[in-house]
């Protein structure tokens, strides 16, 4: 009875400690305190890791472009595959005319991809787990859609909210729905990426802490908690593999939805 009670106490202690600040990994800290005219423009860890993502992206494709071998090496092949992948995505979603936006979509896809992958490195900072970052990217996308759509189509752009061929009375319901749907696009675009990265990293943190606490308790003689700890460790490894998949998938989803919205700017009439 006493042994079981001690095991339960150790289990409760371990469970309580797994919940110790799983949000700490998302805390923005200042690396360089700067201000201009009372405006805080400090260089933070978020700024630093976003800059690192940009540098790695430029370095990767710059190095691949410098290798002009007749038979492509691994780096050059990966770069060409990435180029073709995004080009096919834009072409299949927005048509040949949509290729004018290829540089933008290409940059957006690999910025999000590198930011997500950097976040998988232990002790690194996941910039895409912050709504302000994903929200800024989403607002950039929707601003380009609206700006280009009006520039190219004029007032015909607003046909996007009134699909042709419907009875007049249906427009009274359809137009408000289309407007709300359009306004929700940047919100859902930002929230999807933010929520997936945030939730995934919290789960990884909890399972890793859970496994460490239980295995630590097992070293004190609680064999059962050691078994549970090993199961938690295995789940953490599986979640880590899943999170790597999600990191790439979310970059793809963000880019392909951008292509869909750009297609609406190119062809607003349904």
Short mmCIF file of C-alpha atoms in Angstrom, two decimals:
data_model
loop_
_atom_site.label_atom_id
_atom_site.label_comp_id
_atom_site.label_asym_id
_atom_site.label_seq_id
_atom_site.Cartn_x
_atom_site.Cartn_y
_atom_site.Cartn_z
CA UNK A 1 0.00 0.00 0.00
CA UNK A 2 2.78 2.42 0.94
CA UNK A 3 4.69 1.70 -2.27
CA UNK A 4 1.61 2.35 -4.40
CA UNK A 5 0.92 5.58 -2.55
CA UNK A 6 4.47 6.78 -3.13
CA UNK A 7 4.14 5.90 -6.84
CA UNK A 8 0.94 7.90 -7.07
CA UNK A 9 2.55 10.86 -5.33
CA UNK A 10 5.49 10.73 -7.72
CA UNK A 11 3.11 10.46 -10.66
CA UNK A 12 1.14 13.51 -9.49
CA UNK A 13 4.35 15.45 -8.95
CA UNK A 14 5.54 14.55 -12.45
CA UNK A 15 2.23 15.52 -14.03
CA UNK A 16 2.23 18.88 -12.25
CA UNK A 17 5.74 19.67 -13.40
CA UNK A 18 5.01 18.82 -17.05
CA UNK A 19 2.76 21.87 -17.19
CA UNK A 20 5.54 24.28 -16.15
CA UNK A 21 5.37 27.14 -18.62
CA UNK A 22 5.01 25.40 -22.01
CA UNK A 23 4.51 28.87 -23.54
CA UNK A 24 7.96 30.10 -22.48
CA UNK A 25 9.45 28.93 -25.79
CA UNK A 26 7.35 31.56 -27.62
CA UNK A 27 8.45 34.51 -25.49
CA UNK A 28 9.87 37.43 -27.48
CA UNK A 29 13.07 38.80 -25.92
CA UNK A 30 15.19 41.78 -26.89
CA UNK A 31 18.65 41.11 -28.27
CA UNK A 32 19.41 44.76 -29.02
CA UNK A 33 17.45 47.54 -27.31
CA UNK A 34 16.78 50.33 -29.82
CA UNK A 35 14.32 53.20 -30.06
CA UNK A 36 13.83 56.13 -32.44
CA UNK A 37 11.68 59.07 -31.39
CA UNK A 38 10.19 57.04 -28.56
CA UNK A 39 9.25 54.20 -30.91
CA UNK A 40 10.62 50.81 -29.84
CA UNK A 41 12.45 49.21 -32.79
CA UNK A 42 14.45 46.73 -30.74
CA UNK A 43 16.06 43.77 -32.48
CA UNK A 44 14.45 40.70 -30.91
CA UNK A 45 14.87 36.96 -31.14
CA UNK A 46 11.87 36.96 -33.53
CA UNK A 47 13.68 39.45 -35.77
CA UNK A 48 16.89 37.46 -35.56
CA UNK A 49 15.34 34.13 -36.54
CA UNK A 50 13.34 35.71 -39.37
CA UNK A 51 16.59 37.20 -40.64
CA UNK A 52 18.26 33.81 -40.28
CA UNK A 53 15.51 32.24 -42.39
CA UNK A 54 16.00 34.84 -45.12
CA UNK A 55 19.78 34.38 -45.05
CA UNK A 56 19.53 30.58 -45.23
CA UNK A 57 17.05 30.80 -48.10
CA UNK A 58 19.27 33.18 -50.09
CA UNK A 59 22.38 31.14 -49.27
CA UNK A 60 20.78 27.86 -50.35
CA UNK A 61 19.51 29.09 -53.71
CA UNK A 62 22.56 31.26 -54.26
CA UNK A 63 24.85 28.29 -53.73
CA UNK A 64 22.66 26.08 -55.96
CA UNK A 65 22.66 28.72 -58.72
CA UNK A 66 26.45 28.96 -58.60
CA UNK A 67 26.75 25.24 -59.44
CA UNK A 68 26.31 25.25 -63.20
CA UNK A 69 27.23 21.62 -63.70
CA UNK A 70 25.94 19.69 -66.70
CA UNK A 71 24.84 16.95 -64.32
CA UNK A 72 23.14 18.64 -61.33
CA UNK A 73 24.42 17.79 -57.88
CA UNK A 74 22.22 17.27 -54.85
CA UNK A 75 21.90 20.93 -53.90
CA UNK A 76 21.23 22.03 -57.47
CA UNK A 77 18.67 19.24 -57.92
CA UNK A 78 16.85 20.20 -54.72
CA UNK A 79 16.74 23.85 -55.80
CA UNK A 80 15.42 22.92 -59.25
CA UNK A 81 12.79 20.63 -57.73
CA UNK A 82 11.68 23.45 -55.42
CA UNK A 83 11.54 25.88 -58.34
CA UNK A 84 9.51 23.49 -60.48
CA UNK A 85 7.22 22.58 -57.59
CA UNK A 86 6.20 26.19 -56.94
CA UNK A 87 5.95 26.99 -60.67
CA UNK A 88 3.61 24.04 -61.22
CA UNK A 89 1.56 25.10 -58.18
CA UNK A 90 1.09 28.62 -59.54
CA UNK A 91 0.40 27.42 -63.09
CA UNK A 92 -2.17 24.80 -62.07
CA UNK A 93 -4.00 27.16 -59.71
CA UNK A 94 -3.84 30.58 -61.39
CA UNK A 95 -3.01 29.63 -64.99
CA UNK A 96 -0.17 30.89 -67.18
CA UNK A 97 -1.12 34.48 -66.42
CA UNK A 98 -0.56 33.77 -62.73
CA UNK A 99 3.15 33.17 -63.36
CA UNK A 100 3.68 36.92 -63.11
CA UNK A 101 3.28 36.33 -59.36
CA UNK A 102 5.71 33.41 -59.31
CA UNK A 103 8.56 35.37 -57.63
CA UNK A 104 6.21 36.48 -54.86
CA UNK A 105 4.72 33.01 -54.24
CA UNK A 106 8.16 31.39 -54.47
CA UNK A 107 9.59 33.79 -51.87
CA UNK A 108 6.56 33.40 -49.61
CA UNK A 109 6.63 29.60 -49.74
CA UNK A 110 10.30 29.24 -48.92
CA UNK A 111 10.26 31.97 -46.26
CA UNK A 112 7.48 30.12 -44.40
CA UNK A 113 9.15 26.74 -45.06
CA UNK A 114 12.54 27.82 -43.69
CA UNK A 115 10.91 29.59 -40.72
CA UNK A 116 8.98 26.42 -39.86
CA UNK A 117 12.03 24.19 -40.21
CA UNK A 118 14.24 26.48 -38.12
CA UNK A 119 11.60 26.23 -35.39
CA UNK A 120 12.13 22.46 -35.27
CA UNK A 121 15.73 22.92 -34.12
CA UNK A 122 16.04 22.65 -30.31
CA UNK A 123 16.29 26.05 -28.55
CA UNK A 124 15.45 27.87 -31.80
CA UNK A 125 12.56 30.33 -32.07
CA UNK A 126 9.52 29.58 -34.24
CA UNK A 127 8.56 32.90 -35.82
CA UNK A 128 5.48 31.46 -37.54
CA UNK A 129 4.02 30.55 -34.14
CA UNK A 130 3.30 34.26 -33.60
CA UNK A 131 0.05 35.66 -34.96
CA UNK A 132 1.64 39.03 -35.67
CA UNK A 133 4.01 37.38 -38.18
CA UNK A 134 1.44 35.19 -39.92
CA UNK A 135 -1.06 38.07 -39.81
CA UNK A 136 1.41 40.41 -41.53
CA UNK A 137 2.01 37.82 -44.28
CA UNK A 138 -1.74 37.30 -44.72
CA UNK A 139 -2.39 41.06 -44.93
CA UNK A 140 0.38 41.36 -47.52
CA UNK A 141 -1.27 38.66 -49.63
CA UNK A 142 -4.78 40.12 -49.43
CA UNK A 143 -3.48 43.66 -50.10
CA UNK A 144 -1.82 42.46 -53.31
CA UNK A 145 -5.01 40.62 -54.31
CA UNK A 146 -7.20 43.70 -53.81
CA UNK A 147 -4.69 46.16 -55.28
CA UNK A 148 -3.90 44.13 -58.37
CA UNK A 149 -7.52 43.08 -58.84
CA UNK A 150 -8.75 46.69 -58.95
CA UNK A 151 -5.78 47.83 -61.07
CA UNK A 152 -6.34 45.09 -63.66
CA UNK A 153 -10.13 44.84 -63.71
CA UNK A 154 -11.35 48.18 -62.39
CA UNK A 155 -14.84 48.01 -60.92
CA UNK A 156 -15.28 44.61 -62.58
CA UNK A 157 -13.20 43.23 -59.73
CA UNK A 158 -16.28 43.49 -57.52
CA UNK A 159 -17.97 40.85 -59.66
CA UNK A 160 -16.10 38.56 -57.30
CA UNK A 161 -18.85 39.25 -54.76
CA UNK A 162 -21.73 38.80 -57.22
CA UNK A 163 -21.34 35.66 -59.34
CA UNK A 164 -23.16 35.95 -62.65
CA UNK A 165 -26.24 33.93 -63.52
CA UNK A 166 -28.02 34.02 -60.16
CA UNK A 167 -31.57 35.40 -59.72
CA UNK A 168 -31.75 38.97 -58.36
CA UNK A 169 -33.26 37.98 -55.02
CA UNK A 170 -30.49 35.46 -54.44
CA UNK A 171 -27.95 38.31 -54.62
CA UNK A 172 -29.45 39.78 -51.44
CA UNK A 173 -28.16 36.71 -49.61
CA UNK A 174 -25.21 35.79 -51.80
CA UNK A 175 -23.39 39.15 -51.86
CA UNK A 176 -23.12 39.53 -48.03
CA UNK A 177 -21.93 35.92 -47.78
CA UNK A 178 -19.26 36.50 -50.46
CA UNK A 179 -18.09 39.71 -48.76
CA UNK A 180 -17.82 38.02 -45.36
CA UNK A 181 -16.03 35.08 -46.96
CA UNK A 182 -13.54 37.40 -48.65
CA UNK A 183 -12.87 39.37 -45.45
CA UNK A 184 -12.33 36.10 -43.59
CA UNK A 185 -9.57 35.01 -45.96
CA UNK A 186 -6.65 36.84 -44.29
CA UNK A 187 -7.94 35.79 -40.87
CA UNK A 188 -8.11 32.10 -41.72
CA UNK A 189 -4.82 32.27 -43.65
CA UNK A 190 -3.03 33.71 -40.62
CA UNK A 191 -4.76 31.58 -37.99
CA UNK A 192 -4.20 28.27 -39.81
CA UNK A 193 -0.41 28.62 -39.90
CA UNK A 194 -0.18 30.20 -36.43
CA UNK A 195 -2.41 27.63 -34.71
CA UNK A 196 -0.73 24.59 -36.27
CA UNK A 197 2.78 25.68 -35.34
CA UNK A 198 1.77 26.84 -31.86
CA UNK A 199 -0.18 23.69 -30.98
CA UNK A 200 2.47 21.36 -32.38
CA UNK A 201 5.31 22.92 -30.40
CA UNK A 202 3.26 22.98 -27.19
CA UNK A 203 2.52 19.26 -27.58
CA UNK A 204 6.20 18.51 -28.19
CA UNK A 205 7.15 20.51 -25.09
CA UNK A 206 4.59 18.74 -22.91
CA UNK A 207 5.49 15.21 -24.03
CA UNK A 208 9.23 15.90 -23.75
CA UNK A 209 8.83 17.29 -20.22
CA UNK A 210 6.44 14.50 -19.32
CA UNK A 211 8.93 11.85 -20.45
CA UNK A 212 11.88 13.52 -18.69
CA UNK A 213 10.00 13.83 -15.38
CA UNK A 214 8.73 10.25 -15.42
CA UNK A 215 12.07 8.73 -16.40
CA UNK A 216 13.72 10.84 -13.70
CA UNK A 217 11.21 9.50 -11.18
CA UNK A 218 11.90 5.96 -12.42
CA UNK A 219 15.56 6.36 -11.51
CA UNK A 220 14.37 6.75 -7.92
CA UNK A 221 12.80 3.30 -8.04
CA UNK A 222 9.35 3.80 -9.59
CA UNK A 223 9.53 1.24 -12.40
CA UNK A 224 5.95 1.79 -13.57
CA UNK A 225 6.58 5.50 -14.15
CA UNK A 226 9.67 4.60 -16.12
CA UNK A 227 7.58 2.48 -18.49
CA UNK A 228 5.07 5.32 -18.90
CA UNK A 229 7.97 7.72 -19.42
CA UNK A 230 9.37 5.58 -22.23
CA UNK A 231 5.94 5.52 -23.87
CA UNK A 232 5.77 9.31 -23.56
CA UNK A 233 9.24 9.57 -25.09
CA UNK A 234 8.15 7.39 -28.02
CA UNK A 235 5.08 9.58 -28.50
CA UNK A 236 7.33 12.64 -28.44
CA UNK A 237 9.52 11.16 -31.19
CA UNK A 238 6.42 10.37 -33.28
CA UNK A 239 5.07 13.90 -32.72
CA UNK A 240 8.41 15.34 -33.76
CA UNK A 241 8.22 13.45 -37.07
CA UNK A 242 4.63 14.59 -37.53
CA UNK A 243 5.58 18.18 -36.79
CA UNK A 244 8.28 18.06 -39.47
CA UNK A 245 5.59 16.96 -41.93
CA UNK A 246 3.25 19.72 -40.73
CA UNK A 247 6.02 22.32 -41.08
CA UNK A 248 6.35 21.56 -44.78
CA UNK A 249 2.62 21.04 -45.32
CA UNK A 250 1.67 24.39 -43.79
CA UNK A 251 4.11 26.22 -46.08
CA UNK A 252 2.44 24.47 -49.02
CA UNK A 253 -1.09 25.29 -47.79
CA UNK A 254 -0.17 28.95 -47.25
CA UNK A 255 1.31 29.20 -50.76
CA UNK A 256 -1.48 27.38 -52.59
CA UNK A 257 -4.20 29.44 -50.89
CA UNK A 258 -2.26 32.53 -51.93
CA UNK A 259 -2.40 31.26 -55.52
CA UNK A 260 -6.16 30.68 -55.22
CA UNK A 261 -6.70 34.24 -53.99
CA UNK A 262 -4.46 35.66 -56.72
CA UNK A 263 -6.50 33.73 -59.28
CA UNK A 264 -9.57 35.63 -58.06
CA UNK A 265 -7.73 38.90 -58.71
CA UNK A 266 -6.85 37.73 -62.24
CA UNK A 267 -10.30 36.34 -63.02
CA UNK A 268 -12.87 37.93 -60.71
CA UNK A 269 -15.96 36.85 -62.66
CA UNK A 270 -16.93 33.30 -61.70
#
